[in-house]
Coordinates of C-alpha atoms in Angstrom, one line a residue:
S4 CA 0.0 0.0 0.0
F5 CA 1.0 3.6 -0.4
L6 CA 1.2 6.5 2.0
P7 CA -1.3 9.3 1.3
L8 CA 0.3 12.4 -0.3
A9 CA -2.0 15.0 1.2
G10 CA -2.1 14.0 4.9
G11 CA -3.8 11.1 6.6
T12 CA -3.0 8.8 9.4
M13 CA -0.5 5.9 9.2
T14 CA -1.6 2.8 11.1
G15 CA 1.5 0.6 10.8
N16 CA 5.3 0.6 10.8
T17 CA 7.4 1.7 7.8
I18 CA 10.5 -0.3 7.0
H19 CA 13.4 1.3 5.2
N20 CA 16.4 -0.7 3.8
D21 CA 19.9 0.2 4.9
N22 CA 21.2 3.6 3.6
V23 CA 17.6 4.9 2.9
K24 CA 17.0 8.2 4.7
S25 CA 13.9 9.8 6.0
I26 CA 14.5 13.5 5.4
Y27 CA 12.5 16.3 7.0
G28 CA 13.0 19.7 5.4
T29 CA 15.1 19.9 2.3
S30 CA 17.9 17.4 1.6
S31 CA 20.6 20.1 2.1
D32 CA 19.1 21.7 5.2
G33 CA 17.0 19.1 7.0
L34 CA 16.9 16.4 9.6
E35 CA 17.9 12.9 8.5
V36 CA 17.2 9.6 10.2
Y37 CA 18.8 6.5 8.7
H38 CA 20.8 3.3 9.3
D39 CA 23.8 2.2 7.2
S40 CA 23.9 -1.5 8.3
S41 CA 26.5 -0.7 11.0
H42 CA 25.3 2.4 12.7
S43 CA 22.1 4.5 13.2
Y44 CA 22.0 8.2 12.7
L45 CA 19.9 11.2 13.7
K46 CA 21.6 14.0 11.7
D47 CA 20.7 17.7 11.7
S48 CA 22.3 19.4 8.7
G49 CA 20.4 22.6 9.1
T50 CA 21.6 26.0 10.3
G51 CA 19.7 26.1 13.5
D52 CA 19.8 24.0 16.7
L53 CA 18.6 20.4 17.1
K54 CA 16.0 20.9 19.9
I55 CA 14.6 18.1 22.0
S56 CA 11.8 19.2 24.2
S57 CA 10.8 17.4 27.3
N58 CA 10.9 17.8 31.1
T59 CA 13.5 15.0 31.3
V60 CA 15.7 13.7 28.5
R61 CA 17.2 10.2 29.1
I62 CA 19.8 8.4 27.0
E63 CA 20.0 4.7 27.8
S64 CA 22.3 1.9 26.7
D65 CA 20.6 -1.0 24.8
G66 CA 20.5 -2.7 28.2
A67 CA 18.4 0.1 29.6
E68 CA 21.2 1.4 31.8
N69 CA 21.1 5.2 32.2
M70 CA 24.0 6.9 30.4
I71 CA 22.8 10.6 30.5
I72 CA 19.8 12.1 32.3
A73 CA 19.0 15.8 31.9
S74 CA 16.2 17.2 34.0
A75 CA 14.5 20.6 33.9
S76 CA 13.9 20.5 37.6
S77 CA 17.6 20.0 38.4
K78 CA 18.9 22.3 35.7
S79 CA 21.9 19.9 35.4
L80 CA 22.9 16.4 34.4
L81 CA 21.9 13.7 36.9
Q82 CA 23.7 10.5 37.6

């Protein structure tokens, strides 16, 4: 099946082969999400900041171990 071109709601996953990028914005000034068969990338090639908005941002290992926690309430990195 095909994705609607003029909006709509997706109800399932999309699967992209290796080295196929999802690009938001233009290809020269956008956000890219892709996997190259070895590594996964979230790449901002634009001129502005890459902003992540949340009360708490947590980066975990694949074993769910906390690596970085940033909290708005503490205004600093937590351990």
